[in-house]
Amino acid sequence: MTETSPAFAATEYAQRLAKVRRSMSAAAIDVLVVTDPSNMGWLTGYDGWSFYVHQAVIVLPEGEPLWFGRPQDQAGARLTTFLDKGSMFSYPDHYVQNPDIHPYQVLAGVLRDKGHGAARLGVEMDNYYFSAKCLETLRAELPDARIGDATALVNWQRAVKSEAELGYMRRAARLVEIMHERIRAVAEPGVRKCDLIAEIYDAGLRGTPEFGGDYAAIVPLTPSGKDAAAAHLTWDDRVLKAGEGTYFEIAGCYRRYHAPLSRTLYLGEPPAAMRKAQDAVLEGLAAGLAAARPGNTCGQVADAFFGVLRRHGVEKSSRAGYPVGISYPPDWGERTMSIRAGDPSVLEENMTFHFMPAIWTDDWGFETSETIRIRAGADAECLADVSRELVIKR
């Protein structure tokens, strides 16, 4: 590859578009405005750090999707998608972050010009990238349209991965293996946390001689000691200390596809309660992997896992996992199913999840997780190969 190009074959994008259109028809949607950059990328291949301004992919009843964004990002659309130049529309640059006008005024004009001013319009209302102002503008500019919530419509179509997608996730898994290998090699008392994070980034981005890595949708979550009682703290410039544990919630990323993997390191002798939690989590993880088969539900996987924790007397109130795949900041999850009690979502072969059974107490945190693939006739496949036990360095 000598220049930027779409991540998948044109035929795969066509298959994805057909799936989305079938779902649109079932939901009585004529036109779908997709603003989640993960969904934009999955549908068209578009890839760029442009999600800080308004952009969208519009799925019409037929023909190519439309790309809509800032003028200077149109070149990126030409490089990363198969879309014809005539399917790309932009708004003048003075619309960017201008309180008196809004890019969706231009988007509404595009829809009117194409005869969809009175369409049944679906938008991703509960999405990081679709603001209240977007909705207000569309309602004002398209008074005859019937605008409804299509949040996660595309996300659900992403659940079952193609062989090409799995290939990217396996590469991401190789990267996260290298990242954890680096952690184990360099973490010791006196090492500044920021220096350790630099090593993690170095390992994940340099990758292997055959392929390098991309930026992940979430930065490394790496709290130590009592800070590890919190779920989403990052890092600072303090040094690692003897007598403290640190969990590392990180992901390898390749062509925007993620393989998250969490492990915990302790410098010294871990407290007995942490060892007890580890025993419960590892046994529960194995039980969950055995239940994660096609035809079972996410709730059944959760029941298998949480049943073990209850037997060990270990408490956990949060969910134990979620689907992963293609993603952009601020989240590598697909925001559809959850491995939690009562979730009726039925597992299918080649769905992929971050099975994330973390334990947080008032004094420490323990994480060990796996990115898994659902497969027929066997326990779920773990994409990465990193020992799950506490890493203890004395």
Coordinates of C-alpha atoms in Angstrom, one line a residue:
M1 CA 0.0 0.0 0.0
T2 CA 1.6 3.3 -1.1
E3 CA -1.1 5.7 -0.1
T4 CA -4.2 5.8 2.1
S5 CA -7.0 3.5 0.9
P6 CA -10.3 2.1 2.1
A7 CA -9.9 -0.5 4.8
F8 CA -12.1 -3.1 3.2
A9 CA -13.2 -4.2 -0.3
A10 CA -16.0 -2.3 -2.0
T11 CA -18.2 -5.5 -1.9
E12 CA -18.0 -5.6 1.9
Y13 CA -19.2 -2.0 2.2
A14 CA -22.0 -2.8 -0.2
Q15 CA -23.1 -5.7 2.0
R16 CA -23.0 -3.5 5.1
L17 CA -25.1 -0.9 3.3
A18 CA -27.7 -3.5 2.4
K19 CA -27.9 -4.6 6.0
V20 CA -28.5 -1.1 7.2
R21 CA -31.2 -0.5 4.6
R22 CA -33.1 -3.6 5.6
S23 CA -33.0 -2.3 9.2
M24 CA -34.1 1.1 8.1
S25 CA -37.1 -0.4 6.2
A26 CA -38.1 -2.4 9.3
A27 CA -37.9 0.8 11.4
A28 CA -39.9 2.8 8.8
I29 CA -37.0 5.1 8.1
D30 CA -36.5 6.6 4.6
V31 CA -33.3 8.6 5.2
L32 CA -30.7 7.9 7.9
V33 CA -28.3 10.6 9.2
V34 CA -25.3 8.8 10.7
T35 CA -23.0 10.9 12.9
D36 CA -21.1 8.4 15.0
P37 CA -17.7 8.3 13.3
S38 CA -17.5 4.5 14.0
N39 CA -20.7 4.0 12.1
M40 CA -19.5 6.4 9.4
G41 CA -16.3 4.5 9.0
W42 CA -18.0 1.1 9.1
L43 CA -20.5 2.1 6.3
T44 CA -18.1 3.9 4.0
G45 CA -14.5 3.6 5.2
Y46 CA -14.2 7.3 6.1
D47 CA -11.3 7.7 8.5
G48 CA -10.1 11.0 9.9
W49 CA -9.7 13.1 13.1
S50 CA -12.5 15.4 12.0
F51 CA -15.2 14.4 14.5
Y52 CA -14.7 17.6 16.4
V53 CA -16.7 19.4 13.8
H54 CA -20.1 18.4 12.4
Q55 CA -20.0 15.6 9.8
A56 CA -22.3 12.8 8.7
V57 CA -23.0 9.9 6.3
I58 CA -26.5 10.0 4.9
V59 CA -28.0 6.7 3.8
L60 CA -30.7 7.3 1.2
P61 CA -33.3 4.7 0.0
E62 CA -31.0 3.8 -2.9
G63 CA -27.6 4.7 -4.4
E64 CA -24.4 5.6 -2.7
P65 CA -24.4 7.1 0.8
L66 CA -23.6 10.8 1.0
W67 CA -20.6 12.1 2.8
F68 CA -21.2 15.5 4.5
G69 CA -18.5 17.4 6.3
R70 CA -16.0 20.3 6.4
P71 CA -14.5 21.3 3.0
Q72 CA -10.9 20.5 4.1
D73 CA -11.9 17.0 5.1
Q74 CA -13.4 16.1 1.7
A75 CA -9.9 15.0 0.4
G76 CA -9.9 12.5 3.3
A77 CA -13.2 11.2 2.2
R78 CA -11.8 10.7 -1.4
L79 CA -8.8 8.8 0.0
T80 CA -10.5 6.5 2.5
T81 CA -13.8 5.7 0.8
F82 CA -15.1 4.3 -2.5
L83 CA -17.7 7.1 -2.8
D84 CA -18.0 9.1 -6.0
K85 CA -17.0 12.8 -5.7
G86 CA -20.6 13.6 -6.6
S87 CA -21.7 11.9 -3.4
M88 CA -19.7 14.3 -1.2
F89 CA -21.1 17.5 0.1
S90 CA -19.6 20.1 2.4
Y91 CA -20.6 23.3 4.2
P92 CA -18.6 26.6 3.9
D93 CA -15.9 26.9 6.4
H94 CA -17.4 29.9 8.1
Y95 CA -20.1 27.6 9.4
V96 CA -17.5 26.0 11.7
Q97 CA -18.2 26.8 15.4
N98 CA -20.2 29.9 14.4
P99 CA -23.1 30.6 16.9
D100 CA -25.2 32.4 14.3
I101 CA -25.4 29.6 11.7
H102 CA -25.2 25.8 11.8
P103 CA -23.8 23.2 9.3
Y104 CA -27.1 21.3 9.5
Q105 CA -28.8 24.2 7.7
V106 CA -26.6 23.2 4.7
L107 CA -27.4 19.5 5.3
A108 CA -31.1 20.2 5.3
G109 CA -30.7 22.0 2.0
V110 CA -29.0 18.9 0.5
L111 CA -31.8 16.7 1.6
R112 CA -34.4 19.1 0.2
D113 CA -32.6 19.3 -3.1
K114 CA -32.6 15.5 -3.3
G115 CA -36.4 15.4 -2.7
H116 CA -36.3 14.2 0.9
G117 CA -37.6 17.3 2.6
A118 CA -40.6 15.4 3.9
A119 CA -38.9 12.1 4.5
R120 CA -39.1 9.9 7.5
L121 CA -35.7 10.9 8.9
G122 CA -33.7 8.8 11.4
V123 CA -31.0 10.5 13.5
E124 CA -28.7 9.2 16.2
M125 CA -30.1 11.2 19.1
D126 CA -28.2 9.5 22.0
N127 CA -24.8 9.8 20.5
Y128 CA -21.7 11.8 21.5
Y129 CA -21.5 13.6 18.1
F130 CA -25.2 14.6 17.6
S131 CA -26.0 17.7 19.6
A132 CA -29.3 19.2 20.7
K133 CA -28.6 22.0 18.2
C134 CA -28.4 19.5 15.4
L135 CA -31.9 18.3 16.1
E136 CA -33.3 21.8 16.6
T137 CA -31.8 22.9 13.3
L138 CA -33.2 19.9 11.4
R139 CA -36.6 20.4 12.8
A140 CA -36.6 24.1 11.9
E141 CA -35.2 23.5 8.4
L142 CA -37.3 20.5 7.6
P143 CA -40.7 21.2 9.1
D144 CA -42.4 18.5 6.9
A145 CA -40.0 15.7 7.8
R146 CA -40.8 13.2 10.5
I147 CA -37.7 13.0 12.5
G148 CA -37.3 9.9 14.8
D149 CA -34.6 8.3 16.9
A150 CA -32.3 5.8 15.1
T151 CA -29.7 5.6 17.9
A152 CA -27.7 2.3 17.5
L153 CA -29.5 1.2 14.3
V154 CA -26.1 0.9 12.6
N155 CA -24.3 -0.2 15.7
W156 CA -26.5 -3.4 15.8
Q157 CA -25.5 -4.2 12.2
R158 CA -21.9 -4.2 13.3
A159 CA -22.3 -7.0 15.9
V160 CA -21.3 -10.0 13.7
K161 CA -17.8 -9.5 12.3
S162 CA -16.6 -10.5 8.9
E163 CA -13.5 -12.5 8.4
A164 CA -11.7 -9.3 7.3
E165 CA -12.8 -7.5 10.4
L166 CA -11.6 -10.4 12.6
G167 CA -8.3 -10.3 10.8
Y168 CA -7.9 -6.7 11.9
M169 CA -8.9 -7.5 15.5
R170 CA -6.4 -10.4 15.6
R171 CA -3.7 -7.9 14.6
A172 CA -4.9 -5.6 17.4
A173 CA -4.7 -8.5 19.8
R174 CA -1.0 -9.1 18.8
L175 CA -0.4 -5.4 19.6
V176 CA -1.9 -5.6 23.0
E177 CA 0.2 -8.6 23.8
I178 CA 3.3 -6.6 23.0
M179 CA 2.0 -3.7 25.1
H180 CA 1.6 -6.0 28.2
E181 CA 4.9 -7.6 27.6
R182 CA 6.5 -4.2 27.7
I183 CA 4.7 -3.3 30.9
R184 CA 6.0 -6.5 32.6
A185 CA 9.5 -5.7 31.4
V186 CA 9.8 -2.1 32.6
A187 CA 7.4 -1.6 35.6
E188 CA 9.2 -1.4 38.9
P189 CA 9.4 0.8 41.9
G190 CA 10.7 4.3 41.0
V191 CA 9.5 4.3 37.4
R192 CA 7.4 7.4 36.7
K193 CA 3.9 6.5 35.5
C194 CA 4.2 8.9 32.6
D195 CA 7.4 7.1 31.4
L196 CA 5.6 3.8 31.7
I197 CA 2.7 5.1 29.6
A198 CA 5.2 6.3 27.0
E199 CA 6.5 2.7 26.8
I200 CA 3.0 1.4 26.4
Y201 CA 2.3 3.8 23.5
D202 CA 5.7 3.0 22.0
A203 CA 5.0 -0.8 22.0
G204 CA 1.4 -0.4 20.7
L205 CA 2.3 2.0 17.9
R206 CA 5.5 0.5 16.7
G207 CA 3.9 -3.0 16.8
T208 CA 5.7 -5.6 14.7
P209 CA 7.9 -5.5 11.6
E210 CA 4.9 -6.5 9.6
F211 CA 2.4 -3.9 11.0
G212 CA 2.1 -1.0 13.4
G213 CA -0.7 0.2 15.5
D214 CA -3.3 3.0 15.6
Y215 CA -4.4 5.3 18.4
A216 CA -7.0 3.6 20.6
A217 CA -10.4 5.2 21.3
I218 CA -9.6 5.3 25.1
V219 CA -6.2 6.3 26.5
P220 CA -4.5 3.8 28.9
L221 CA -6.3 3.6 32.2
T222 CA -3.6 2.9 34.7
P223 CA -4.4 4.0 38.3
S224 CA -2.2 2.8 41.2
G225 CA -2.8 2.1 44.9
K226 CA -5.9 3.6 46.3
D227 CA -6.4 5.5 43.0
A228 CA -7.1 2.0 41.5
A229 CA -10.4 2.0 43.4
A230 CA -11.6 4.3 40.6
A231 CA -12.7 2.9 37.3
H232 CA -11.5 5.5 34.8
L233 CA -8.4 7.4 36.1
T234 CA -5.5 7.8 33.7
W235 CA -1.9 8.6 34.8
D236 CA 0.3 11.3 36.2
D237 CA 4.1 11.8 36.8
R238 CA 4.3 10.1 40.2
V239 CA 6.5 7.0 40.6
L240 CA 5.4 3.4 41.0
K241 CA 5.7 2.3 44.6
A242 CA 6.3 -0.9 46.4
G243 CA 3.2 -2.2 48.1
E244 CA 0.9 -0.9 45.5
G245 CA -1.1 -2.5 42.7
T246 CA -1.8 -1.0 39.3
Y247 CA -4.3 -2.2 36.7
F248 CA -3.7 -1.6 33.1
E249 CA -6.8 -1.2 30.9
I250 CA -5.4 -0.8 27.4
A251 CA -6.2 -1.9 23.9
G252 CA -4.3 -2.7 20.7
C253 CA -5.8 -1.0 17.7
Y254 CA -5.3 -1.7 14.0
R255 CA -7.2 0.1 11.3
R256 CA -9.6 1.4 14.0
Y257 CA -10.4 -2.1 15.2
H258 CA -9.7 -2.7 18.9
A259 CA -8.7 -5.6 21.2
P260 CA -8.9 -4.4 24.8
L261 CA -7.1 -6.4 27.4
S262 CA -6.8 -5.6 31.1
R263 CA -4.2 -7.0 33.6
T264 CA -3.1 -6.1 37.1
L265 CA 0.4 -5.7 38.4
Y266 CA 1.4 -5.6 42.1
L267 CA 4.8 -4.5 43.4
G268 CA 5.3 -6.5 46.5
E269 CA 2.9 -8.9 48.3
P270 CA -0.7 -8.5 47.2
P271 CA -3.3 -8.3 50.0
A272 CA -5.2 -11.4 50.7
A273 CA -8.5 -9.8 49.6
M274 CA -7.0 -9.1 46.2
R275 CA -5.9 -12.7 45.8
K276 CA -9.4 -13.8 46.8
A277 CA -10.9 -11.5 44.2
Q278 CA -8.5 -12.9 41.6
D279 CA -9.5 -16.5 42.3
A280 CA -13.2 -15.6 42.0
V281 CA -12.7 -13.6 38.8
L282 CA -10.6 -16.2 37.0
E283 CA -13.0 -18.9 37.9
G284 CA -15.9 -16.7 36.9
L285 CA -14.2 -15.7 33.7
A286 CA -13.8 -19.4 32.7
A287 CA -17.5 -20.0 33.5
G288 CA -18.5 -17.1 31.4
L289 CA -16.4 -18.1 28.4
A290 CA -18.0 -21.6 28.6
A291 CA -21.5 -20.0 28.5
A292 CA -20.6 -17.6 25.7
R293 CA -21.8 -19.7 22.8
P294 CA -24.2 -19.1 19.9
G295 CA -27.8 -19.3 21.0
N296 CA -27.2 -18.3 24.6
T297 CA -27.9 -14.7 25.8
C298 CA -25.7 -12.1 27.2
G299 CA -27.7 -12.5 30.4
Q300 CA -26.8 -16.2 30.6
V301 CA -23.1 -15.3 30.3
A302 CA -23.5 -12.8 33.1
D303 CA -25.4 -15.4 35.2
A304 CA -22.5 -17.9 34.8
F305 CA -19.9 -15.3 35.8
F306 CA -21.8 -13.6 38.7
G307 CA -22.8 -16.9 40.1
V308 CA -19.2 -17.8 40.7
L309 CA -18.5 -14.4 42.3
R310 CA -21.5 -14.9 44.7
R311 CA -20.2 -18.3 45.7
H312 CA -16.9 -16.7 46.5
G313 CA -18.5 -13.9 48.4
V314 CA -17.2 -11.3 46.0
E315 CA -19.4 -8.3 45.1
K316 CA -19.6 -6.6 41.8
S317 CA -22.5 -4.3 40.8
S318 CA -21.3 -3.2 37.3
R319 CA -21.7 -5.1 34.0
A320 CA -19.1 -7.5 33.0
G321 CA -18.6 -6.7 29.3
Y322 CA -19.8 -5.2 26.0
P323 CA -19.2 -5.6 22.3
V324 CA -16.1 -4.1 20.6
G325 CA -14.8 -3.6 17.1
I326 CA -14.3 -0.5 15.1
S327 CA -14.3 2.7 17.2
Y328 CA -13.2 6.3 17.7
P329 CA -12.9 8.3 20.9
P330 CA -14.2 8.5 23.5
D331 CA -15.3 4.8 23.7
W332 CA -14.2 1.5 22.1
G333 CA -17.5 -0.2 22.9
E334 CA -20.3 -0.7 20.4
R335 CA -23.0 0.5 22.8
T336 CA -25.6 -2.2 22.1
M337 CA -25.4 -5.4 24.3
S338 CA -24.1 -5.8 27.8
I339 CA -22.9 -8.8 29.7
R340 CA -25.3 -8.1 32.6
A341 CA -28.1 -10.1 34.2
G342 CA -31.3 -10.0 32.2
D343 CA -29.8 -8.8 28.9
P344 CA -31.8 -10.9 26.3
S345 CA -29.4 -10.3 23.4
V346 CA -28.8 -13.6 21.7
L347 CA -25.1 -14.4 20.9
E348 CA -24.2 -15.3 17.3
E349 CA -21.0 -16.7 15.9
N350 CA -18.3 -14.1 15.2
M351 CA -19.7 -11.5 17.6
T352 CA -16.8 -10.0 19.6
F353 CA -16.9 -8.7 23.2
H354 CA -14.6 -7.2 25.8
F355 CA -15.4 -9.6 28.7
M356 CA -14.4 -7.2 31.5
P357 CA -15.0 -8.6 35.0
A358 CA -13.3 -5.9 37.0
I359 CA -13.4 -5.6 40.8
W360 CA -13.1 -2.2 42.6
T361 CA -13.0 -1.8 46.3
D362 CA -12.4 1.2 48.5
D363 CA -8.7 0.4 48.7
W364 CA -7.6 -1.2 45.4
G365 CA -8.8 -2.3 42.0
F366 CA -8.3 -5.6 40.1
E367 CA -8.8 -6.1 36.4
T368 CA -8.2 -9.0 34.1
S369 CA -10.2 -9.1 30.9
E370 CA -10.3 -10.7 27.5
T371 CA -11.5 -9.7 24.0
I372 CA -13.4 -12.7 22.9
R373 CA -15.0 -14.1 19.7
I374 CA -18.2 -16.2 19.9
R375 CA -17.7 -19.5 18.1
A376 CA -19.9 -22.5 17.5
G377 CA -19.3 -25.7 19.5
A378 CA -16.6 -24.4 21.8
D379 CA -16.0 -21.9 24.6
A380 CA -15.5 -18.3 23.4
E381 CA -12.1 -17.7 21.7
C382 CA -9.7 -15.3 23.4
L383 CA -8.1 -13.2 20.7
A384 CA -5.0 -12.4 22.8
D385 CA -2.7 -14.7 24.7
V386 CA -1.5 -13.1 27.9
S387 CA -1.5 -14.9 31.3
R388 CA -4.4 -13.7 33.4
E389 CA -2.9 -14.0 36.9
L390 CA -1.7 -11.1 38.9
V391 CA 1.7 -10.0 37.8
I392 CA 3.7 -9.9 41.1
K393 CA 7.1 -8.2 41.1
R394 CA 8.9 -8.2 44.5

